[in-house]
PDB file of C-alpha atoms in Angstrom:
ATOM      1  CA  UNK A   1     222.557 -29.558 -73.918  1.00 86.00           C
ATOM      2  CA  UNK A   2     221.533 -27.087 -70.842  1.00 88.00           C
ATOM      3  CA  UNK A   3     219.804 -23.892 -71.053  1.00 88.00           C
ATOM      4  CA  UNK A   4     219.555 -23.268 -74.553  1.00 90.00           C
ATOM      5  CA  UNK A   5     216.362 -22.426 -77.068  1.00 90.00           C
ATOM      6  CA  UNK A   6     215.258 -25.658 -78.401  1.00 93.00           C
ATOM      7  CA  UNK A   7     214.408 -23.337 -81.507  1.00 92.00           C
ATOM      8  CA  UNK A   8     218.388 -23.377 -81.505  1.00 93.00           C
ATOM      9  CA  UNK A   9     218.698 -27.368 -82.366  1.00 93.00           C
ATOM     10  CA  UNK A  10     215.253 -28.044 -83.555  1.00 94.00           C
ATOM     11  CA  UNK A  11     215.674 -28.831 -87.278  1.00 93.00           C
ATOM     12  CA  UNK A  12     218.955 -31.341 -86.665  1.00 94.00           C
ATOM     13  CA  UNK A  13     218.504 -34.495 -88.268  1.00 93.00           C
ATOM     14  CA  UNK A  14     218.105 -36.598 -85.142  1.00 95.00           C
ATOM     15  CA  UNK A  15     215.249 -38.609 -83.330  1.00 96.00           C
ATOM     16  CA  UNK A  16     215.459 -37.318 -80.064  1.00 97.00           C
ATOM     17  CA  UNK A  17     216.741 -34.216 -78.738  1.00 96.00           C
ATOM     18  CA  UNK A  18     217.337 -33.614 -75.076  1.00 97.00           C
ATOM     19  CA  UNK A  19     217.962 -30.522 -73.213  1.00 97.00           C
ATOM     20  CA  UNK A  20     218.664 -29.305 -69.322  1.00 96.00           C
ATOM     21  CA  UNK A  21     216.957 -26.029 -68.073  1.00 95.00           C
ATOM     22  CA  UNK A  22     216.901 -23.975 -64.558  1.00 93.00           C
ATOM     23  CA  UNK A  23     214.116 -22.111 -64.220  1.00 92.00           C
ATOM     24  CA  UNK A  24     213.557 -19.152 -61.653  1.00 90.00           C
ATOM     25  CA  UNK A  25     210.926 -19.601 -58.483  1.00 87.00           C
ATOM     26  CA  UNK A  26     207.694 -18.186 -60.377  1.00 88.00           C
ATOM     27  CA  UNK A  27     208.852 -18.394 -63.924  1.00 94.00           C
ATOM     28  CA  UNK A  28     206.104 -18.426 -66.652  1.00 96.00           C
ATOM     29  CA  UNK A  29     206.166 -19.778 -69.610  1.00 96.00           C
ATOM     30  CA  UNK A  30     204.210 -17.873 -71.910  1.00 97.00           C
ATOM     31  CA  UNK A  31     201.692 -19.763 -74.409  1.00 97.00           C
ATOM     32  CA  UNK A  32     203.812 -21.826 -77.113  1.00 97.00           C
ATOM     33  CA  UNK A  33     204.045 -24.623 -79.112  1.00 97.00           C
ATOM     34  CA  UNK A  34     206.003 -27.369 -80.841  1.00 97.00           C
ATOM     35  CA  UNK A  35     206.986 -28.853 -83.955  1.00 97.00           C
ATOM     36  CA  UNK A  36     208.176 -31.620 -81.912  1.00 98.00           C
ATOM     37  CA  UNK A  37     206.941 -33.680 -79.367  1.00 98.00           C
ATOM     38  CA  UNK A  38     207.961 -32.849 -75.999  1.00 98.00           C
ATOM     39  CA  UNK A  39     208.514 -35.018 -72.609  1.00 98.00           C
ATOM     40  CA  UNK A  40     208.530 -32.532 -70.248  1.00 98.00           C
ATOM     41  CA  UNK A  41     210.481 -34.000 -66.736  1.00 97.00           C
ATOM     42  CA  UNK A  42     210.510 -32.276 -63.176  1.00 95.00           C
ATOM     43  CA  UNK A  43     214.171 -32.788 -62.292  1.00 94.00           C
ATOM     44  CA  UNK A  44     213.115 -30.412 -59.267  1.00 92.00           C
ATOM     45  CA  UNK A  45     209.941 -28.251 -58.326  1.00 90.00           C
ATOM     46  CA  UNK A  46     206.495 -28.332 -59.424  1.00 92.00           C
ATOM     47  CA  UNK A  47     205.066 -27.591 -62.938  1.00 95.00           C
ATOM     48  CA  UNK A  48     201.735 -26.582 -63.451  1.00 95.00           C
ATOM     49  CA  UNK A  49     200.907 -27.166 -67.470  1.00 97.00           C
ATOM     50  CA  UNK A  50     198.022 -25.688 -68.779  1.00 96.00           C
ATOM     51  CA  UNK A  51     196.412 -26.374 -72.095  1.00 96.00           C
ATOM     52  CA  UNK A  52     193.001 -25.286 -74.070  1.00 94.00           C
ATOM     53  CA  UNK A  53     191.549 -28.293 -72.530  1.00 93.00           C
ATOM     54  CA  UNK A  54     193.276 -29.427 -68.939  1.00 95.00           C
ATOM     55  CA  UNK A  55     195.094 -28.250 -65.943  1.00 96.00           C
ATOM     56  CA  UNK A  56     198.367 -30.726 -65.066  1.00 96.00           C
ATOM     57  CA  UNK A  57     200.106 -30.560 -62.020  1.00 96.00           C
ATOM     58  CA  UNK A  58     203.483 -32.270 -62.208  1.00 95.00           C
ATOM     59  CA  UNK A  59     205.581 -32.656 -58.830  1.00 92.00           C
ATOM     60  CA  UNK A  60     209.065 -33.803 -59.022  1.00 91.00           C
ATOM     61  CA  UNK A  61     210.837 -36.992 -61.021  1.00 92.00           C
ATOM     62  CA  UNK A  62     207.405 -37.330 -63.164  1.00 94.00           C
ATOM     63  CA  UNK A  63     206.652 -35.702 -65.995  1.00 97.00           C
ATOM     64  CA  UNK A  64     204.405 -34.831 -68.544  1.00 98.00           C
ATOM     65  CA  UNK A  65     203.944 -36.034 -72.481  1.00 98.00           C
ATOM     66  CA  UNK A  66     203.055 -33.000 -74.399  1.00 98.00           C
ATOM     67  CA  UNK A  67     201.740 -33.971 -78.397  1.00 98.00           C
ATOM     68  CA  UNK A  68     203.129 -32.009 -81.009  1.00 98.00           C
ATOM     69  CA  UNK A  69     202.150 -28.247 -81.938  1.00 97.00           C
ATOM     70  CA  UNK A  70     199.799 -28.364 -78.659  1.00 98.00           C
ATOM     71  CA  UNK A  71     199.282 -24.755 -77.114  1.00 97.00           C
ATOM     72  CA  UNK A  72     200.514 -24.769 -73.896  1.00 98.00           C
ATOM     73  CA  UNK A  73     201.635 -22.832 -70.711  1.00 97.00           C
ATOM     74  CA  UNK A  74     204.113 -23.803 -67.703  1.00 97.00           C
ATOM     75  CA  UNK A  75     204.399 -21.928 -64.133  1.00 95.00           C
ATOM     76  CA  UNK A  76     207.147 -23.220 -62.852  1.00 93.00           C
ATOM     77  CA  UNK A  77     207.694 -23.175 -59.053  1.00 88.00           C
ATOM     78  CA  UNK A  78     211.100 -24.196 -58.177  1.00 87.00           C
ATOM     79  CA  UNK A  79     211.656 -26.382 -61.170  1.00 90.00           C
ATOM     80  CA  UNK A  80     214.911 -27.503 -62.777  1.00 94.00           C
ATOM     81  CA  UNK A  81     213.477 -29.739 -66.211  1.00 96.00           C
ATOM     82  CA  UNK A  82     215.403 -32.289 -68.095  1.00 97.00           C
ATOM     83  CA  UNK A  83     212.678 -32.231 -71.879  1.00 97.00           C
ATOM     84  CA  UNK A  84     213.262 -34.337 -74.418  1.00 98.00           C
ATOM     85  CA  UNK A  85     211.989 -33.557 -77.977  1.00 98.00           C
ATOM     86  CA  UNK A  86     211.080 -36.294 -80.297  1.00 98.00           C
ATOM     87  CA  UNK A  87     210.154 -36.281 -83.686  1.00 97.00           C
ATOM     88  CA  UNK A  88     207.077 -37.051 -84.501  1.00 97.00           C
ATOM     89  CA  UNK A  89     207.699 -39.643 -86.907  1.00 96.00           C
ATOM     90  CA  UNK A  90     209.958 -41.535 -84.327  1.00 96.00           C
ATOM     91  CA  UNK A  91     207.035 -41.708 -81.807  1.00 96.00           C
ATOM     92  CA  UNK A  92     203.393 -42.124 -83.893  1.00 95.00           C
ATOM     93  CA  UNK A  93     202.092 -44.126 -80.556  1.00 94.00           C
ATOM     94  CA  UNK A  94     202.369 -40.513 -79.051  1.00 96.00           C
ATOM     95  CA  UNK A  95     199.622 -39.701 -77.217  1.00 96.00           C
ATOM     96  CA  UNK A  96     196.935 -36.994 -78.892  1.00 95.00           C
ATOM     97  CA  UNK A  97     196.548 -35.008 -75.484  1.00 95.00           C
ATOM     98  CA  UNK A  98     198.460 -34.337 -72.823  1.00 97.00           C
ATOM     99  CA  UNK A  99     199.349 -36.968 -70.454  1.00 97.00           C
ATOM    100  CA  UNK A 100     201.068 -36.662 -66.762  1.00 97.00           C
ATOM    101  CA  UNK A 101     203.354 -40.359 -66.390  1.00 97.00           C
ATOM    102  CA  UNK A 102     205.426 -41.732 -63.803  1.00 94.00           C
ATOM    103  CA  UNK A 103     208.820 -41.975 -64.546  1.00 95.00           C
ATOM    104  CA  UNK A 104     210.784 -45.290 -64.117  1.00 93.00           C
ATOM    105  CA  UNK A 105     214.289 -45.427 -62.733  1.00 94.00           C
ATOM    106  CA  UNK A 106     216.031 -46.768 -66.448  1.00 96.00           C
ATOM    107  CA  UNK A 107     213.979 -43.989 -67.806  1.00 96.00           C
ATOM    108  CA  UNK A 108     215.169 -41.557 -65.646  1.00 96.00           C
ATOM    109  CA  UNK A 109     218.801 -42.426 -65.928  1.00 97.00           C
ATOM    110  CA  UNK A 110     218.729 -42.314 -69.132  1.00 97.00           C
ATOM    111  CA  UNK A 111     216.987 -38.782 -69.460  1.00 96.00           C
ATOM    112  CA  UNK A 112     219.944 -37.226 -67.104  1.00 95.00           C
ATOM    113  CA  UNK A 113     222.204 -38.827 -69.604  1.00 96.00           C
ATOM    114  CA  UNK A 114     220.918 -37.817 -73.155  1.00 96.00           C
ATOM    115  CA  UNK A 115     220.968 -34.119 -71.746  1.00 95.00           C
ATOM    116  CA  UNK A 116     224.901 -34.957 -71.924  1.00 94.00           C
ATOM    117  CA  UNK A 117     224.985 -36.168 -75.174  1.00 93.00           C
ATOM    118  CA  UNK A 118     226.165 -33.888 -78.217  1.00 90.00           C
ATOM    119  CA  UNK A 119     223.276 -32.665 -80.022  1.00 90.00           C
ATOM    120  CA  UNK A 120     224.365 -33.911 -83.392  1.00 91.00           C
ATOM    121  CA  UNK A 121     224.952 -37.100 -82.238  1.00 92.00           C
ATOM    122  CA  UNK A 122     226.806 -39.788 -84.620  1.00 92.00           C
ATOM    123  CA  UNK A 123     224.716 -42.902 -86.049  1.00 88.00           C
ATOM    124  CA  UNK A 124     225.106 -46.097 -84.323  1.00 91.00           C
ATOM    125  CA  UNK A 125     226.929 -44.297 -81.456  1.00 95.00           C
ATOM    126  CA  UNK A 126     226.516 -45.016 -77.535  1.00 96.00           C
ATOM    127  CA  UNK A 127     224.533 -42.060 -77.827  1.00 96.00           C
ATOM    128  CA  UNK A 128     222.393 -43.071 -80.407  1.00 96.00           C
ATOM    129  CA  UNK A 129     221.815 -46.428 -79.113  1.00 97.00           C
ATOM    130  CA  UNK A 130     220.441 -44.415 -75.981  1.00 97.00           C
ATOM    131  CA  UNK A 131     218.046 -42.019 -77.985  1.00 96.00           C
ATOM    132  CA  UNK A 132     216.929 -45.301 -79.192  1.00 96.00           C
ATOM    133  CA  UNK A 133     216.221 -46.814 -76.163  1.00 97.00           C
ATOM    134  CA  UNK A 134     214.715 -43.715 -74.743  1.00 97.00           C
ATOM    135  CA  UNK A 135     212.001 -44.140 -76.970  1.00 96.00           C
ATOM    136  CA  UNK A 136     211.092 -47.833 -76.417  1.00 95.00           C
ATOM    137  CA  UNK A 137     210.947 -46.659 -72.223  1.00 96.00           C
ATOM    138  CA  UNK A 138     208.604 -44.019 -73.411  1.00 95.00           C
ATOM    139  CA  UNK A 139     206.051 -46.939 -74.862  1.00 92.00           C
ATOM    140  CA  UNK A 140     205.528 -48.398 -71.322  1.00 88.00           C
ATOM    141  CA  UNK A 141     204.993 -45.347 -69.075  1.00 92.00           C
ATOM    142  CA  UNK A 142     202.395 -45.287 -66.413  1.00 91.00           C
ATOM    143  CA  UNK A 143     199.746 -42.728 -66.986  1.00 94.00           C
ATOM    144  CA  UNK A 144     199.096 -40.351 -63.246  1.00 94.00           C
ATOM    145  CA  UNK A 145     195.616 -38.634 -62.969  1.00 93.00           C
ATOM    146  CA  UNK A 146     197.779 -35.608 -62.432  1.00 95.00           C
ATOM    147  CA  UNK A 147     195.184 -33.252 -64.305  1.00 96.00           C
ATOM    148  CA  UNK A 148     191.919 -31.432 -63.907  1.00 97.00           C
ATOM    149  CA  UNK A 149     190.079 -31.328 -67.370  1.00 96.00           C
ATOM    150  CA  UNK A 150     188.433 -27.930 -68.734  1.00 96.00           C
ATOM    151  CA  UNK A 151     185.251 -27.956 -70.476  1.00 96.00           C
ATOM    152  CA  UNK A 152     184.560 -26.091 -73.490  1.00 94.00           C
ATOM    153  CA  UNK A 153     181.558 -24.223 -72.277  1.00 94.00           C
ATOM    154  CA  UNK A 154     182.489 -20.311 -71.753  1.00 95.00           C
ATOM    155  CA  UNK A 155     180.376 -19.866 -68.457  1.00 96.00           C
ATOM    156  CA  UNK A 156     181.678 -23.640 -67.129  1.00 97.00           C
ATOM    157  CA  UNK A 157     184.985 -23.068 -67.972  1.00 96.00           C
ATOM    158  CA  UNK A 158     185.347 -19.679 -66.207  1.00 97.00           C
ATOM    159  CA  UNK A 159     184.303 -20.916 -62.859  1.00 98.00           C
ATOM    160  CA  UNK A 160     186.166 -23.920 -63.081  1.00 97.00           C
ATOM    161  CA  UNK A 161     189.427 -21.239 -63.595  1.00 96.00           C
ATOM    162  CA  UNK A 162     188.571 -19.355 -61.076  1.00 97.00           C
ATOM    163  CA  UNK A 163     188.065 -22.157 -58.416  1.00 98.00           C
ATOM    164  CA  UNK A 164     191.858 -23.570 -59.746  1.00 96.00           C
ATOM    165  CA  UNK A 165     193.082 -20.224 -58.403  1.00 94.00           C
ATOM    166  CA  UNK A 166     191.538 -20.869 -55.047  1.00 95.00           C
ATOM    167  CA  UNK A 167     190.034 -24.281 -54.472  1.00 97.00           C
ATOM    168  CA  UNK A 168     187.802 -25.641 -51.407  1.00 98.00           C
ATOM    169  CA  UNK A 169     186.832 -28.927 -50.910  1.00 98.00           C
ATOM    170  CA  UNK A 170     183.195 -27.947 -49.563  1.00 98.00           C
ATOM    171  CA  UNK A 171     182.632 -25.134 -52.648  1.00 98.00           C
ATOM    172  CA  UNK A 172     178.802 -26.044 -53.244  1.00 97.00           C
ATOM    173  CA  UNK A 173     177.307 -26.696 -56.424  1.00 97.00           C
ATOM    174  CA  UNK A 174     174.318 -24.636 -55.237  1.00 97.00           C
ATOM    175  CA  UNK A 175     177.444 -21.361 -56.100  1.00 97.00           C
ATOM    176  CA  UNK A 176     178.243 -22.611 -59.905  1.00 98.00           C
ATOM    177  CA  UNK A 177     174.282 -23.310 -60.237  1.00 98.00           C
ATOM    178  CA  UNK A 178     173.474 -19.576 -59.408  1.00 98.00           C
ATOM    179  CA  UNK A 179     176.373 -18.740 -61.476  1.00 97.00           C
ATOM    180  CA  UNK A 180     174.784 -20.335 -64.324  1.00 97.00           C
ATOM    181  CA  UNK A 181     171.827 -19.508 -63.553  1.00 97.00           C
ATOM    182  CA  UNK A 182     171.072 -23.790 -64.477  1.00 97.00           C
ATOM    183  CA  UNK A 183     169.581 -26.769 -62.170  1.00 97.00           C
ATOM    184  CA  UNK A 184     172.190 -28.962 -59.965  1.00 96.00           C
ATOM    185  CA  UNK A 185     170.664 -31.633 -62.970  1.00 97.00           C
ATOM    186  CA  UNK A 186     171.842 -29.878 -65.417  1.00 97.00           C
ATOM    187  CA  UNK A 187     175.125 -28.619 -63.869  1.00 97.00           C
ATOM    188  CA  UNK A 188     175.801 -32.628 -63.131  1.00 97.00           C
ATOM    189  CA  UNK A 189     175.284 -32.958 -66.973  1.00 97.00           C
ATOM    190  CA  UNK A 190     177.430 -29.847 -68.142  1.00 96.00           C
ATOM    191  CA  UNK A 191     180.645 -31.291 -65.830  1.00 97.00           C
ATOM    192  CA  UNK A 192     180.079 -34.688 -67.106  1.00 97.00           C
ATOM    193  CA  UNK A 193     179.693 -33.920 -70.448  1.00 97.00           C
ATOM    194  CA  UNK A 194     182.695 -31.328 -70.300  1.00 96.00           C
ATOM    195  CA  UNK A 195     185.157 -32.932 -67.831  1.00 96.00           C
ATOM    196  CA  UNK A 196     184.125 -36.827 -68.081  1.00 96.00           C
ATOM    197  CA  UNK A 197     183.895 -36.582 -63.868  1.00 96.00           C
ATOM    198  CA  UNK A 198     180.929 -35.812 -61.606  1.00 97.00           C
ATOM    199  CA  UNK A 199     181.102 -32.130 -60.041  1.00 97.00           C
ATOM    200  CA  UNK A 200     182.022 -34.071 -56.800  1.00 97.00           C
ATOM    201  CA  UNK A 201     185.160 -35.874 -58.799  1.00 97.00           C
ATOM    202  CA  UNK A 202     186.568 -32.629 -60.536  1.00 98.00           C
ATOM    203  CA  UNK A 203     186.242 -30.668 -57.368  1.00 98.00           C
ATOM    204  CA  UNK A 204     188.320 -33.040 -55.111  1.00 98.00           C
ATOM    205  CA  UNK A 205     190.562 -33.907 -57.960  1.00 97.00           C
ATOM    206  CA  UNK A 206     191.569 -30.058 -58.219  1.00 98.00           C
ATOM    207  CA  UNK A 207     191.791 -29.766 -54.505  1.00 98.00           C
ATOM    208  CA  UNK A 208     194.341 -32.631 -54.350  1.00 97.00           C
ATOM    209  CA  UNK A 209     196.644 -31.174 -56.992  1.00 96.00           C
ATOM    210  CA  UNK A 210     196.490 -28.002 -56.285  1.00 95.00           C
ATOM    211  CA  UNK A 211     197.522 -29.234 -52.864  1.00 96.00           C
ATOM    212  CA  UNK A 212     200.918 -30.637 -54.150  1.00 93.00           C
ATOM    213  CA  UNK A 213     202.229 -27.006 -54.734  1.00 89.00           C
ATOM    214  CA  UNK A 214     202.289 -26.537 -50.968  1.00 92.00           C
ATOM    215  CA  UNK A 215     203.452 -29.901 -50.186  1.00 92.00           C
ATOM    216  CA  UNK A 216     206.976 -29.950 -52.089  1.00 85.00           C
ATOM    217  CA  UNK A 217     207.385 -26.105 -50.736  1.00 85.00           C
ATOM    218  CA  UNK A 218     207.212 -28.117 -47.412  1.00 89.00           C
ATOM    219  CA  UNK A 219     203.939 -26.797 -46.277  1.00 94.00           C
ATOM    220  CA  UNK A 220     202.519 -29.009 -43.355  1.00 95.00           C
ATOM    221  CA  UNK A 221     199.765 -31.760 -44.348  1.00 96.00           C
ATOM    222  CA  UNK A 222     198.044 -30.347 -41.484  1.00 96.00           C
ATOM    223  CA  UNK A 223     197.788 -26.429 -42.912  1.00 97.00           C
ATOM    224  CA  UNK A 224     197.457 -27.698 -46.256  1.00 97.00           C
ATOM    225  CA  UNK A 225     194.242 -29.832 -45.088  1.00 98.00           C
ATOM    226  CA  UNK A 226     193.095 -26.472 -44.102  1.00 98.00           C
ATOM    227  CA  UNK A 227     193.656 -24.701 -46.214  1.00 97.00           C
ATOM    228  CA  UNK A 228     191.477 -26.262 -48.567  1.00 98.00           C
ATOM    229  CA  UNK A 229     188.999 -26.533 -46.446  1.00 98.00           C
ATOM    230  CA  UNK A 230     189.359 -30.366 -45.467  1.00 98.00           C
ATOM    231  CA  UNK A 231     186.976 -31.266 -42.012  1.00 96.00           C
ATOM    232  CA  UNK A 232     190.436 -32.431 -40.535  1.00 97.00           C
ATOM    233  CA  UNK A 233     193.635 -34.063 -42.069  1.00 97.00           C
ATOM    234  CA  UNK A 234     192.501 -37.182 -42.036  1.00 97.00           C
ATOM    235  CA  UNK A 235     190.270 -36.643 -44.454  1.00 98.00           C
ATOM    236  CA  UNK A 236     192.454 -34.964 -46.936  1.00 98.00           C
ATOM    237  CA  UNK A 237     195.139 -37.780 -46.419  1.00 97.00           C
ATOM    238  CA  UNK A 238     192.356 -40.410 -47.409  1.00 97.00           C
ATOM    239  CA  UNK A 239     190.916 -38.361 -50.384  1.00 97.00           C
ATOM    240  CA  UNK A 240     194.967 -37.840 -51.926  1.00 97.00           C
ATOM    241  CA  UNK A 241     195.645 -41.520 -51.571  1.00 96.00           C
ATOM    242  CA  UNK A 242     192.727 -42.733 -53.090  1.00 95.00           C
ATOM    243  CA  UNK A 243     193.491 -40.400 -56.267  1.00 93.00           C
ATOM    244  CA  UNK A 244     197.294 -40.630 -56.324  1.00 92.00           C
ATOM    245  CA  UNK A 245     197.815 -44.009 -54.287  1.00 91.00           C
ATOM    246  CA  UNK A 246     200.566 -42.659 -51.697  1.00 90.00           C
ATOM    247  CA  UNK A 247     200.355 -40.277 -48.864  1.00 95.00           C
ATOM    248  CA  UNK A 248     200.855 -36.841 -48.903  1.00 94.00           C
ATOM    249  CA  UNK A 249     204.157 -36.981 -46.917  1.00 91.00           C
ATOM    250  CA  UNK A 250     205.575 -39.194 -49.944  1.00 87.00           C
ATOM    251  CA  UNK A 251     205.746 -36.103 -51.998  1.00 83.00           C
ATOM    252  CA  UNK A 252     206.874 -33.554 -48.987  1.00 70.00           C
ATOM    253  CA  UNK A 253     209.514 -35.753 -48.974  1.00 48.00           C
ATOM    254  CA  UNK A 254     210.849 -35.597 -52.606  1.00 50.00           C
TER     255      UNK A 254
END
């Protein structure tokens, strides 16, 4: 199925649904949610998924496991997505918050193929037996730290938004502390408490995703390094392998 409301299909008696969609450069999709769980995949582009509690980046052939009737926005920034939509009771190992997961290659062939597949599918059909088996690949995906949690606290939690929209590597906590009008003791506890990472963590962790937007538009590591603010590109090459275990020109490349 391509480019078609999954509204359209959602109550049909079947496991797994799948369905193609082209998106325009910039498109938003507005806050929504679910009856279904949703695996979200970047056939092309970048997504940016936001929820009430995180910020997930997803470049292309990953994707992102969204739980069932969880609020959520996309930008989408080039992006063509293949989503499958499971029902719940087919997948209670589902995960209870978002989670960003490389994608294997079976898993991936198979996702291009169930978009194919008749919606209604018949019962112990080739494409049945491949709903089926989409679902046991789904068990063994490799979580990414692809995503910059939010904290709950309203003063936190604005900042933090605002610094997505422009990030810097150097921003000092002496800023957020005036901000807050708090210690640097107590703004260590508020992120740790809020985020589970140390101010130091969340800040290059949002610096290095925010950073993959520019890479798959084919931005230069060198300007991107720059841009947020990195002493040189060495330095932002070391922090994004140590978080994402590849170099920056792996994902320029895809």
């Amino acid at each position: 199925m391509r480019n078609i409301p999954v509204a359209e299909v959602d109550d049909l008696d079947r496991a797994v649904l799948a369905i193609g969609t082209d998106y325009p450069q910039g498109h938003l999709l507005v806050w929504h949610e679910h009856r279904r769980a949703q695996v979200l995949y970047a056939a092309t582009g970048v997504m940016r998924v936001e929820t009430d509690d995180g910020d997930w980046t997803i470049p292309t052939a990953r994707a992102v496991l969204i739980p069932p009737m969880t609020r959520h926005q996309v930008t989408m920034t080039g992006v063509s997505t293949r989503s499958l939509y499971i029902e719940p009771a087919a997948a209670p190992w589902f995960p209870r918050r978002c989670q960003a997961v490389d994608v294997s290659a079976l898993l991936r062939a198979l996702v291009l193929e169930a978009v194919e597949m008749e919606p209604r599918y018949p019962e112990h059909s080739r494409d049945a037996a491949i709903a089926t088996l989409v679902l046991h690949e789904l068990k063994n995906l490799t979580p990414l730290p692809l995503d910059v949690p939010l904290p709950s606290d309203p003063g936190l939690r604005g900042l933090c938004e605002d610094f997505l929209r422009k990030p810097a590597i150097h921003d000092p906590p002496g800023r957020w502390c005036a901000a807050l009008n708090v210690s640097e003791r107590t703004l260590a506890r508020l992120f740790r408490r809020g985020t589970g990472l140390s101010f130091s963590q969340w800040r290059q962790r949002a610096c290095i995703l925010h950073s993959l937007r520019h890479l798959t538009a084919g931005v230069p590591v060198t300007r991107v390094a720059a841009l947020l603010g990195y002493d040189n590109p060495a330095a932002y090459t070391a922090a994004f392998k140590k978080l994402l275990g590849r170099p920056p020109t792996a994902y320029r490349s895809l």
